[in-house]
């Protein structure tokens, strides 16, 4: 896995709790500017809650104290980095452990996967192969699912409001389940069942465990445990079916099954990829379409590229690779939406950022949401402007942050391709339009989403 996953932890309780679960001790990092604890037991957790989210808390903290800041989670000091320059001093591209995976596995109470460097490199390669093979083998299926959604939208009268979040989550669930786990999920009832259990598990990750509310509620805990058990049961059945057999259509799990992993590792890695890919794909597609509805010139330019590349011909994997502007639209979507506002790493050896010493086992946050809207790095940071990625240096910065290139995590790579196919199908035939007067407010969680349903309308191009 990568140095830090693109969709890494954005809710402090989840992130810190997961790290403390594995690394319960830490030394203080003295002299770093920041705030003192509000409460002896909880540190600055009340301040984070009052801010609305960890991202909003960090925005205020970095505005007050600069690019390197500190605060307290309980009795543990946490350091946050908020500019590209200080992140460059800390990010090590040779690291292979993935803090998002670590968090999810600890919250799910999984134990495997914390191997040495060579094992982590091997698992990273398996993930990459799994994504590549599943996308190549199932491109026609992905196109079919996109066209089914197009057909649904074409059937609507132009005045009808379309519930974008709901449709994108359903589309992502169908795409991920079939490309990751196979033909079992051709049955829509299986997809609905998976989505229900997925929602139950995901809603407790980063909340129910760490604030203690899950253990205090017998009903919620049973619902969570039952949902997780059902998801695991499905995966175990599929893993058993795929072992030692050849199938014409390759799915993500096949790469793990054929690797040097035991059954528990395959189960856990499949679970993590399935949980995360569904959400990151759904939110990437949702935000991309949201921005296109409000940026007429961007949508026009994207349509012109799609028309130029495909003409009246079919959408093919080879042609998809030529959609350069579409990739810029998706990169700008990730940046503008602050799709994953925070990532993190545990300081494994004593280090130095600027003039500040960071002791071993200090939790260091990467305030990506702050960095992605820093005007010194991104001119007009609040403007949705895909053309900013024409600049090679801008793309290098984006890659450094983990959103592209060699640092791009497999789940985001998967989501980029799914979103590219979907946008190609939809924009080719439809004008995507906003609902007048609607204001889409943002909710910063594990992956950034809208607080309420986002509505759009559509009209036919031809």
Tab-separated table of N, CA and C in Angstrom, residues 223-387:
chain	number	residue	atom	x	y	z
A	223	UNK	N	-26.575	-4.937	15.741
A	223	UNK	CA	-26.789	-4.625	14.328
A	223	UNK	C	-25.466	-4.528	13.586
A	224	UNK	N	-24.495	-3.862	14.205
A	224	UNK	CA	-23.167	-3.735	13.602
A	224	UNK	C	-22.502	-5.097	13.429
A	225	UNK	N	-22.486	-5.884	14.483
A	225	UNK	CA	-21.823	-7.197	14.432
A	225	UNK	C	-22.502	-8.126	13.431
A	226	UNK	N	-23.830	-8.074	13.372
A	226	UNK	CA	-24.560	-8.892	12.401
A	226	UNK	C	-24.238	-8.461	10.973
A	227	UNK	N	-24.185	-7.145	10.740
A	227	UNK	CA	-23.895	-6.639	9.398
A	227	UNK	C	-22.487	-7.025	8.968
A	228	UNK	N	-21.509	-6.867	9.868
A	228	UNK	CA	-20.133	-7.236	9.551
A	228	UNK	C	-20.024	-8.730	9.282
A	229	UNK	N	-20.697	-9.532	10.085
A	229	UNK	CA	-20.663	-10.981	9.901
A	229	UNK	C	-21.250	-11.376	8.545
A	230	UNK	N	-22.326	-10.709	8.145
A	230	UNK	CA	-22.936	-11.019	6.848
A	230	UNK	C	-22.024	-10.624	5.691
A	231	UNK	N	-21.357	-9.471	5.806
A	231	UNK	CA	-20.398	-9.074	4.774
A	231	UNK	C	-19.249	-10.068	4.688
A	232	UNK	N	-18.738	-10.477	5.837
A	232	UNK	CA	-17.636	-11.443	5.861
A	232	UNK	C	-18.075	-12.783	5.290
A	233	UNK	N	-19.283	-13.193	5.588
A	233	UNK	CA	-19.799	-14.461	5.082
A	233	UNK	C	-19.861	-14.471	3.557
A	234	UNK	N	-20.315	-13.350	2.993
A	234	UNK	CA	-20.365	-13.231	1.527
A	234	UNK	C	-18.963	-13.335	0.941
A	235	UNK	N	-18.022	-12.591	1.532
A	235	UNK	CA	-16.649	-12.591	1.019
A	235	UNK	C	-16.006	-13.971	1.132
A	236	UNK	N	-16.223	-14.648	2.264
A	236	UNK	CA	-15.652	-15.990	2.449
A	236	UNK	C	-16.172	-16.955	1.384
A	237	UNK	N	-17.448	-16.858	1.085
A	237	UNK	CA	-18.045	-17.719	0.065
A	237	UNK	C	-17.430	-17.454	-1.303
A	238	UNK	N	-17.257	-16.188	-1.642
A	238	UNK	CA	-16.691	-15.831	-2.949
A	238	UNK	C	-15.226	-16.240	-3.033
A	239	UNK	N	-14.473	-16.009	-1.969
A	239	UNK	CA	-13.058	-16.401	-1.949
A	239	UNK	C	-12.926	-17.907	-2.165
A	240	UNK	N	-13.770	-18.689	-1.493
A	240	UNK	CA	-13.738	-20.150	-1.650
A	240	UNK	C	-14.065	-20.550	-3.080
A	241	UNK	N	-15.044	-19.891	-3.691
A	241	UNK	CA	-15.437	-20.213	-5.070
A	241	UNK	C	-14.341	-19.888	-6.069
A	242	UNK	N	-13.570	-18.823	-5.819
A	242	UNK	CA	-12.574	-18.367	-6.799
A	242	UNK	C	-11.247	-19.108	-6.669
A	243	UNK	N	-11.015	-19.774	-5.548
A	243	UNK	CA	-9.728	-20.438	-5.325
A	243	UNK	C	-9.544	-21.630	-6.258
A	244	UNK	N	-8.372	-21.680	-6.901
A	244	UNK	CA	-8.003	-22.816	-7.729
A	244	UNK	C	-8.801	-22.960	-9.010
A	245	UNK	N	-9.523	-21.922	-9.407
A	245	UNK	CA	-10.324	-21.992	-10.624
A	245	UNK	C	-10.025	-20.795	-11.522
A	246	UNK	N	-10.249	-20.984	-12.816
A	246	UNK	CA	-10.049	-19.912	-13.783
A	246	UNK	C	-11.402	-19.423	-14.292
A	247	UNK	N	-11.562	-18.127	-14.329
A	247	UNK	CA	-12.791	-17.512	-14.805
A	247	UNK	C	-12.463	-16.585	-15.973
A	248	UNK	N	-13.406	-16.485	-16.893
A	248	UNK	CA	-13.177	-15.629	-18.064
A	248	UNK	C	-13.120	-14.161	-17.673
A	249	UNK	N	-13.903	-13.780	-16.648
A	249	UNK	CA	-13.902	-12.399	-16.179
A	249	UNK	C	-13.116	-12.308	-14.874
A	250	UNK	N	-12.074	-11.481	-14.874
A	250	UNK	CA	-11.263	-11.305	-13.676
A	250	UNK	C	-11.889	-10.260	-12.766
A	251	UNK	N	-11.897	-10.528	-11.465
A	251	UNK	CA	-12.385	-9.564	-10.486
A	251	UNK	C	-11.250	-9.244	-9.514
A	252	UNK	N	-11.443	-8.232	-8.705
A	252	UNK	CA	-10.382	-7.773	-7.804
A	252	UNK	C	-9.916	-8.879	-6.864
A	253	UNK	N	-10.845	-9.636	-6.327
A	253	UNK	CA	-10.491	-10.687	-5.366
A	253	UNK	C	-9.541	-11.721	-5.966
A	254	UNK	N	-9.638	-11.957	-7.285
A	254	UNK	CA	-8.769	-12.957	-7.919
A	254	UNK	C	-7.293	-12.670	-7.696
A	255	UNK	N	-6.923	-11.395	-7.763
A	255	UNK	CA	-5.522	-11.034	-7.561
A	255	UNK	C	-5.048	-11.393	-6.165
A	256	UNK	N	-5.904	-11.185	-5.162
A	256	UNK	CA	-5.543	-11.526	-3.793
A	256	UNK	C	-5.494	-13.035	-3.597
A	257	UNK	N	-6.456	-13.744	-4.193
A	257	UNK	CA	-6.508	-15.205	-4.077
A	257	UNK	C	-5.256	-15.844	-4.662
A	258	UNK	N	-4.764	-15.294	-5.765
A	258	UNK	CA	-3.604	-15.863	-6.447
A	258	UNK	C	-2.274	-15.398	-5.865
A	259	UNK	N	-2.337	-14.472	-4.914
A	259	UNK	CA	-1.122	-14.010	-4.258
A	259	UNK	C	-0.757	-14.889	-3.089
A	260	UNK	N	0.355	-14.562	-2.462
A	260	UNK	CA	0.851	-15.351	-1.334
A	260	UNK	C	0.248	-14.837	-0.021
A	261	UNK	N	-1.086	-14.914	0.053
A	261	UNK	CA	-1.804	-14.449	1.238
A	261	UNK	C	-2.625	-15.590	1.818
A	262	UNK	N	-2.779	-15.588	3.131
A	262	UNK	CA	-3.655	-16.598	3.728
A	262	UNK	C	-5.104	-16.142	3.637
A	263	UNK	N	-6.029	-17.017	4.002
A	263	UNK	CA	-7.456	-16.726	3.841
A	263	UNK	C	-7.888	-15.497	4.633
A	264	UNK	N	-7.333	-15.343	5.843
A	264	UNK	CA	-7.725	-14.195	6.658
A	264	UNK	C	-7.251	-12.888	6.041
A	265	UNK	N	-6.028	-12.878	5.496
A	265	UNK	CA	-5.523	-11.673	4.831
A	265	UNK	C	-6.371	-11.319	3.610
A	266	UNK	N	-6.753	-12.332	2.834
A	266	UNK	CA	-7.596	-12.099	1.660
A	266	UNK	C	-8.934	-11.511	2.085
A	267	UNK	N	-9.518	-12.099	3.144
A	267	UNK	CA	-10.804	-11.610	3.647
A	267	UNK	C	-10.705	-10.149	4.078
A	268	UNK	N	-9.690	-9.833	4.867
A	268	UNK	CA	-9.574	-8.493	5.418
A	268	UNK	C	-9.270	-7.464	4.327
A	269	UNK	N	-8.366	-7.795	3.416
A	269	UNK	CA	-8.043	-6.860	2.334
A	269	UNK	C	-9.236	-6.650	1.408
A	270	UNK	N	-9.980	-7.699	1.150
A	270	UNK	CA	-11.185	-7.579	0.317
A	270	UNK	C	-12.224	-6.704	0.994
A	271	UNK	N	-12.375	-6.867	2.295
A	271	UNK	CA	-13.331	-6.070	3.046
A	271	UNK	C	-12.962	-4.586	3.013
A	272	UNK	N	-11.688	-4.294	3.286
A	272	UNK	CA	-11.245	-2.904	3.316
A	272	UNK	C	-11.444	-2.246	1.952
A	273	UNK	N	-11.044	-2.940	0.882
A	273	UNK	CA	-11.170	-2.368	-0.459
A	273	UNK	C	-12.633	-2.158	-0.826
A	274	UNK	N	-13.471	-3.117	-0.486
A	274	UNK	CA	-14.899	-3.014	-0.814
A	274	UNK	C	-15.559	-1.861	-0.071
A	275	UNK	N	-15.300	-1.769	1.235
A	275	UNK	CA	-15.888	-0.696	2.033
A	275	UNK	C	-15.481	0.672	1.510
A	276	UNK	N	-14.171	0.858	1.296
A	276	UNK	CA	-13.662	2.174	0.926
A	276	UNK	C	-13.987	2.538	-0.514
A	277	UNK	N	-13.892	1.584	-1.435
A	277	UNK	CA	-14.109	1.887	-2.853
A	277	UNK	C	-15.534	2.330	-3.133
A	278	UNK	N	-16.498	1.716	-2.448
A	278	UNK	CA	-17.895	2.118	-2.648
A	278	UNK	C	-18.088	3.589	-2.313
A	279	UNK	N	-17.536	4.031	-1.186
A	279	UNK	CA	-17.739	5.405	-0.736
A	279	UNK	C	-16.952	6.389	-1.585
A	280	UNK	N	-15.667	6.120	-1.826
A	280	UNK	CA	-14.856	7.081	-2.567
A	280	UNK	C	-15.361	7.213	-4.001
A	281	UNK	N	-15.822	6.122	-4.612
A	281	UNK	CA	-16.363	6.190	-5.972
A	281	UNK	C	-17.658	6.990	-6.006
A	282	UNK	N	-18.538	6.723	-5.062
A	282	UNK	CA	-19.823	7.439	-5.015
A	282	UNK	C	-19.619	8.931	-4.823
A	283	UNK	N	-18.744	9.318	-3.906
A	283	UNK	CA	-18.561	10.741	-3.609
A	283	UNK	C	-17.806	11.455	-4.729
A	284	UNK	N	-16.844	10.785	-5.348
A	284	UNK	CA	-16.139	11.402	-6.480
A	284	UNK	C	-17.117	11.690	-7.616
A	285	UNK	N	-17.957	10.727	-7.947
A	285	UNK	CA	-18.948	10.916	-9.017
A	285	UNK	C	-19.949	12.012	-8.653
A	286	UNK	N	-20.393	12.015	-7.403
A	286	UNK	CA	-21.366	13.016	-6.956
A	286	UNK	C	-20.811	14.426	-7.082
A	287	UNK	N	-19.613	14.647	-6.537
A	287	UNK	CA	-19.039	15.991	-6.566
A	287	UNK	C	-18.688	16.428	-7.979
A	288	UNK	N	-18.194	15.500	-8.804
A	288	UNK	CA	-17.861	15.867	-10.190
A	288	UNK	C	-19.089	16.389	-10.924
A	289	UNK	N	-20.203	15.676	-10.800
A	289	UNK	CA	-21.435	16.108	-11.474
A	289	UNK	C	-21.964	17.397	-10.870
A	290	UNK	N	-21.879	17.538	-9.547
A	290	UNK	CA	-22.292	18.783	-8.900
A	290	UNK	C	-21.554	19.981	-9.483
A	291	UNK	N	-20.244	19.868	-9.590
A	291	UNK	CA	-19.449	20.987	-10.113
A	291	UNK	C	-19.739	21.248	-11.583
A	292	UNK	N	-19.968	20.194	-12.357
A	292	UNK	CA	-20.287	20.374	-13.777
A	292	UNK	C	-21.609	21.107	-13.967
A	293	UNK	N	-22.570	20.866	-13.086
A	293	UNK	CA	-23.869	21.539	-13.224
A	293	UNK	C	-23.754	23.043	-13.000
A	294	UNK	N	-22.779	23.453	-12.205
A	294	UNK	CA	-22.649	24.878	-11.880
A	294	UNK	C	-21.556	25.572	-12.698
A	295	UNK	N	-20.823	24.814	-13.510
A	295	UNK	CA	-19.731	25.383	-14.320
A	295	UNK	C	-19.998	25.054	-15.783
A	296	UNK	N	-20.807	25.884	-16.427
A	296	UNK	CA	-21.266	25.613	-17.785
A	296	UNK	C	-20.109	25.496	-18.775
A	297	UNK	N	-19.102	26.365	-18.643
A	297	UNK	CA	-17.975	26.345	-19.583
A	297	UNK	C	-17.147	25.074	-19.440
A	298	UNK	N	-16.983	24.608	-18.209
A	298	UNK	CA	-16.238	23.363	-17.979
A	298	UNK	C	-16.985	22.196	-18.597
A	299	UNK	N	-18.306	22.141	-18.381
A	299	UNK	CA	-19.093	21.052	-18.963
A	299	UNK	C	-19.052	21.096	-20.485
A	300	UNK	N	-19.096	22.294	-21.051
A	300	UNK	CA	-19.021	22.437	-22.509
A	300	UNK	C	-17.685	21.919	-23.038
A	301	UNK	N	-16.600	22.279	-22.373
A	301	UNK	CA	-15.279	21.830	-22.821
A	301	UNK	C	-15.135	20.312	-22.665
A	302	UNK	N	-15.704	19.753	-21.594
A	302	UNK	CA	-15.649	18.306	-21.406
A	302	UNK	C	-16.439	17.607	-22.506
A	303	UNK	N	-17.619	18.129	-22.818
A	303	UNK	CA	-18.412	17.549	-23.907
A	303	UNK	C	-17.641	17.587	-25.222
A	304	UNK	N	-16.979	18.693	-25.503
A	304	UNK	CA	-16.216	18.820	-26.756
A	304	UNK	C	-15.081	17.802	-26.814
A	305	UNK	N	-14.421	17.560	-25.686
A	305	UNK	CA	-13.358	16.551	-25.667
A	305	UNK	C	-13.940	15.162	-25.902
A	306	UNK	N	-15.037	14.848	-25.227
A	306	UNK	CA	-15.675	13.537	-25.394
A	306	UNK	C	-16.098	13.338	-26.840
A	307	UNK	N	-16.671	14.374	-27.438
A	307	UNK	CA	-17.108	14.295	-28.838
A	307	UNK	C	-15.929	14.134	-29.779
A	308	UNK	N	-14.842	14.835	-29.489
A	308	UNK	CA	-13.654	14.742	-30.338
A	308	UNK	C	-13.007	13.360	-30.250
A	309	UNK	N	-12.954	12.801	-29.056
A	309	UNK	CA	-12.283	11.512	-28.854
A	309	UNK	C	-13.117	10.350	-29.391
A	310	UNK	N	-14.413	10.356	-29.112
A	310	UNK	CA	-15.255	9.213	-29.481
A	310	UNK	C	-16.048	9.432	-30.766
A	311	UNK	N	-16.374	10.690	-31.095
A	311	UNK	CA	-17.226	10.928	-32.255
A	311	UNK	C	-18.536	10.181	-32.100
A	312	UNK	N	-18.947	9.500	-33.153
A	312	UNK	CA	-20.159	8.674	-33.101
A	312	UNK	C	-19.827	7.220	-32.769
A	313	UNK	N	-18.543	6.957	-32.519
A	313	UNK	CA	-18.100	5.589	-32.259
A	313	UNK	C	-18.305	5.164	-30.826
A	314	UNK	N	-17.955	3.924	-30.527
A	314	UNK	CA	-18.144	3.387	-29.173
A	314	UNK	C	-17.114	3.926	-28.185
A	315	UNK	N	-17.460	3.864	-26.918
A	315	UNK	CA	-16.514	4.195	-25.841
A	315	UNK	C	-15.672	2.954	-25.572
A	316	UNK	N	-14.374	3.071	-25.717
A	316	UNK	CA	-13.478	1.930	-25.558
A	316	UNK	C	-12.396	2.247	-24.523
A	317	UNK	N	-11.771	1.216	-23.946
A	317	UNK	CA	-10.697	1.452	-22.964
A	317	UNK	C	-9.546	2.259	-23.551
A	318	UNK	N	-9.225	2.001	-24.822
A	318	UNK	CA	-8.110	2.709	-25.462
A	318	UNK	C	-8.427	4.197	-25.602
A	319	UNK	N	-9.646	4.504	-26.027
A	319	UNK	CA	-10.047	5.893	-26.214
A	319	UNK	C	-10.192	6.630	-24.882
A	320	UNK	N	-10.634	5.919	-23.861
A	320	UNK	CA	-10.807	6.521	-22.536
A	320	UNK	C	-9.501	7.163	-22.060
A	321	UNK	N	-8.381	6.514	-22.377
A	321	UNK	CA	-7.083	7.017	-21.946
A	321	UNK	C	-6.743	8.370	-22.559
A	322	UNK	N	-7.431	8.761	-23.635
A	322	UNK	CA	-7.164	10.030	-24.311
A	322	UNK	C	-7.908	11.202	-23.682
A	323	UNK	N	-8.754	10.929	-22.708
A	323	UNK	CA	-9.570	11.985	-22.110
A	323	UNK	C	-8.770	12.758	-21.058
A	324	UNK	N	-7.862	13.568	-21.516
A	324	UNK	CA	-6.971	14.320	-20.623
A	324	UNK	C	-7.733	15.357	-19.809
A	325	UNK	N	-8.637	16.090	-20.464
A	325	UNK	CA	-9.369	17.130	-19.743
A	325	UNK	C	-10.317	16.511	-18.713
A	326	UNK	N	-10.876	15.375	-19.026
A	326	UNK	CA	-11.747	14.690	-18.073
A	326	UNK	C	-10.973	14.342	-16.804
A	327	UNK	N	-9.735	13.886	-16.964
A	327	UNK	CA	-8.915	13.591	-15.783
A	327	UNK	C	-8.646	14.869	-14.985
A	328	UNK	N	-8.445	15.984	-15.680
A	328	UNK	CA	-8.245	17.247	-14.990
A	328	UNK	C	-9.500	17.652	-14.213
A	329	UNK	N	-10.662	17.402	-14.793
A	329	UNK	CA	-11.927	17.685	-14.104
A	329	UNK	C	-12.018	16.881	-12.808
A	330	UNK	N	-11.625	15.607	-12.859
A	330	UNK	CA	-11.698	14.755	-11.670
A	330	UNK	C	-10.659	15.160	-10.627
A	331	UNK	N	-9.473	15.541	-11.073
A	331	UNK	CA	-8.460	16.034	-10.130
A	331	UNK	C	-8.944	17.306	-9.440
A	332	UNK	N	-9.523	18.210	-10.221
A	332	UNK	CA	-10.028	19.447	-9.642
A	332	UNK	C	-11.226	19.187	-8.733
A	333	UNK	N	-11.980	18.143	-9.031
A	333	UNK	CA	-13.071	17.739	-8.143
A	333	UNK	C	-12.523	17.321	-6.778
A	334	UNK	N	-11.502	16.488	-6.781
A	334	UNK	CA	-10.876	16.042	-5.532
A	334	UNK	C	-10.352	17.246	-4.748
A	335	UNK	N	-9.718	18.190	-5.460
A	335	UNK	CA	-9.141	19.363	-4.787
A	335	UNK	C	-10.221	20.294	-4.242
A	336	UNK	N	-11.171	20.670	-5.077
A	336	UNK	CA	-12.174	21.652	-4.673
A	336	UNK	C	-13.096	21.104	-3.590
A	337	UNK	N	-13.482	19.849	-3.705
A	337	UNK	CA	-14.353	19.233	-2.690
A	337	UNK	C	-13.605	18.882	-1.421
A	338	UNK	N	-12.263	18.938	-1.486
A	338	UNK	CA	-11.436	18.469	-0.363
A	338	UNK	C	-11.898	17.064	0.010
A	339	UNK	N	-11.850	16.180	-0.984
A	339	UNK	CA	-12.485	14.870	-0.861
A	339	UNK	C	-12.012	14.104	0.360
A	340	UNK	N	-10.741	14.246	0.691
A	340	UNK	CA	-10.205	13.657	1.923
A	340	UNK	C	-9.380	14.720	2.626
A	341	UNK	N	-9.981	15.464	3.545
A	341	UNK	CA	-9.327	16.646	4.101
A	341	UNK	C	-8.119	16.380	4.984
A	342	UNK	N	-7.992	15.185	5.533
A	342	UNK	CA	-6.891	14.915	6.458
A	342	UNK	C	-6.362	13.502	6.240
A	343	UNK	N	-5.044	13.381	6.281
A	343	UNK	CA	-4.411	12.078	6.358
A	343	UNK	C	-3.434	12.118	7.519
A	344	UNK	N	-2.745	11.026	7.780
A	344	UNK	CA	-1.877	11.012	8.958
A	344	UNK	C	-0.804	9.950	8.868
A	345	UNK	N	0.197	10.126	9.701
A	345	UNK	CA	1.245	9.120	9.844
A	345	UNK	C	1.784	9.176	11.259
A	346	UNK	N	2.131	8.018	11.780
A	346	UNK	CA	2.805	7.962	13.069
A	346	UNK	C	4.300	8.171	12.835
A	347	UNK	N	4.891	9.096	13.569
A	347	UNK	CA	6.321	9.389	13.430
A	347	UNK	C	7.111	8.195	13.955
A	348	UNK	N	7.723	7.418	13.047
A	348	UNK	CA	8.390	6.186	13.497
A	348	UNK	C	9.796	6.428	14.029
A	349	UNK	N	10.438	7.530	13.617
A	349	UNK	CA	11.728	7.919	14.184
A	349	UNK	C	11.680	9.422	14.449
A	350	UNK	N	12.534	9.905	15.326
A	350	UNK	CA	12.555	11.342	15.604
A	350	UNK	C	12.864	12.114	14.332
A	351	UNK	N	12.113	13.186	14.089
A	351	UNK	CA	12.309	13.957	12.876
A	351	UNK	C	12.259	15.446	13.134
A	352	UNK	N	12.507	16.218	12.077
A	352	UNK	CA	12.518	17.670	12.200
A	352	UNK	C	11.723	18.286	11.061
A	353	UNK	N	10.804	19.187	11.388
A	353	UNK	CA	10.046	19.958	10.407
A	353	UNK	C	10.327	21.426	10.689
A	354	UNK	N	10.927	22.117	9.704
A	354	UNK	CA	11.413	23.470	9.938
A	354	UNK	C	12.323	23.439	11.161
A	355	UNK	N	12.030	24.247	12.153
A	355	UNK	CA	12.882	24.290	13.352
A	355	UNK	C	12.349	23.405	14.478
A	356	UNK	N	11.290	22.666	14.204
A	356	UNK	CA	10.619	21.917	15.259
A	356	UNK	C	11.018	20.443	15.242
A	357	UNK	N	11.332	19.920	16.409
A	357	UNK	CA	11.653	18.500	16.571
A	357	UNK	C	10.358	17.732	16.858
A	358	UNK	N	10.136	16.657	16.091
A	358	UNK	CA	8.967	15.803	16.317
A	358	UNK	C	9.466	14.453	16.819
A	359	UNK	N	9.188	14.131	18.085
A	359	UNK	CA	9.691	12.889	18.669
A	359	UNK	C	9.068	11.649	18.024
A	360	UNK	N	9.724	10.544	18.217
A	360	UNK	CA	9.225	9.256	17.766
A	360	UNK	C	7.850	8.979	18.382
A	361	UNK	N	6.969	8.371	17.583
A	361	UNK	CA	5.614	7.969	17.985
A	361	UNK	C	4.666	9.152	18.210
A	362	UNK	N	5.025	10.322	17.669
A	362	UNK	CA	4.071	11.431	17.637
A	362	UNK	C	3.127	11.213	16.462
A	363	UNK	N	1.853	11.470	16.666
A	363	UNK	CA	0.886	11.394	15.577
A	363	UNK	C	0.938	12.695	14.788
A	364	UNK	N	1.239	12.599	13.489
A	364	UNK	CA	1.355	13.771	12.621
A	364	UNK	C	0.218	13.752	11.608
A	365	UNK	N	-0.605	14.796	11.636
A	365	UNK	CA	-1.696	14.931	10.676
A	365	UNK	C	-1.230	15.704	9.452
A	366	UNK	N	-1.699	15.282	8.282
A	366	UNK	CA	-1.518	16.052	7.056
A	366	UNK	C	-2.843	16.775	6.799
A	367	UNK	N	-2.865	18.086	7.011
A	367	UNK	CA	-4.096	18.869	6.860
A	367	UNK	C	-4.324	19.154	5.371
A	368	UNK	N	-4.703	18.124	4.634
A	368	UNK	CA	-4.820	18.229	3.177
A	368	UNK	C	-5.886	19.235	2.762
A	369	UNK	N	-6.969	19.323	3.522
A	369	UNK	CA	-8.003	20.296	3.197
A	369	UNK	C	-7.497	21.721	3.288
A	370	UNK	N	-6.577	21.979	4.219
A	370	UNK	CA	-5.938	23.295	4.337
A	370	UNK	C	-4.998	23.516	3.160
A	371	UNK	N	-4.186	22.511	2.872
A	371	UNK	CA	-3.198	22.617	1.791
A	371	UNK	C	-3.883	22.802	0.438
A	372	UNK	N	-4.981	22.100	0.203
A	372	UNK	CA	-5.647	22.136	-1.101
A	372	UNK	C	-6.329	23.465	-1.393
A	373	UNK	N	-6.442	24.326	-0.385
A	373	UNK	CA	-7.015	25.651	-0.629
A	373	UNK	C	-6.086	26.759	-0.169
A	374	UNK	N	-4.797	26.468	-0.185
A	374	UNK	CA	-3.772	27.452	0.135
A	374	UNK	C	-3.519	28.304	-1.106
A	375	UNK	N	-3.821	29.609	-1.070
A	375	UNK	CA	-3.676	30.448	-2.266
A	375	UNK	C	-2.246	30.576	-2.762
A	376	UNK	N	-1.263	30.308	-1.899
A	376	UNK	CA	0.129	30.377	-2.360
A	376	UNK	C	0.484	29.191	-3.243
A	377	UNK	N	-0.292	28.121	-3.156
A	377	UNK	CA	-0.085	26.936	-4.006
A	377	UNK	C	-1.106	26.869	-5.122
A	378	UNK	N	-2.348	27.281	-4.828
A	378	UNK	CA	-3.446	27.180	-5.784
A	378	UNK	C	-4.068	28.578	-5.988
A	379	UNK	N	-3.674	29.310	-7.016
A	379	UNK	CA	-4.296	30.610	-7.273
A	379	UNK	C	-5.817	30.466	-7.405
A	380	UNK	N	-6.552	31.438	-6.866
A	380	UNK	CA	-8.025	31.377	-6.837
A	380	UNK	C	-8.474	29.998	-6.347
A	381	UNK	N	-8.131	29.642	-5.117
A	381	UNK	CA	-8.331	28.269	-4.636
A	381	UNK	C	-9.783	27.826	-4.564
A	382	UNK	N	-10.727	28.769	-4.465
A	382	UNK	CA	-12.134	28.378	-4.330
A	382	UNK	C	-12.836	28.298	-5.687
A	383	UNK	N	-12.104	28.561	-6.745
A	383	UNK	CA	-12.666	28.468	-8.095
A	383	UNK	C	-12.464	27.062	-8.644
A	384	UNK	N	-13.507	26.504	-9.251
A	384	UNK	CA	-13.396	25.189	-9.900
A	384	UNK	C	-12.775	25.401	-11.281
A	385	UNK	N	-11.507	25.056	-11.407
A	385	UNK	CA	-10.744	25.378	-12.616
A	385	UNK	C	-9.854	24.202	-13.019
A	386	UNK	N	-10.392	23.249	-13.775
A	386	UNK	CA	-9.593	22.084	-14.182
A	386	UNK	C	-8.344	22.449	-14.977
A	387	UNK	N	-8.336	23.599	-15.633
A	387	UNK	CA	-7.194	23.974	-16.464
A	387	UNK	C	-5.956	24.305	-15.648
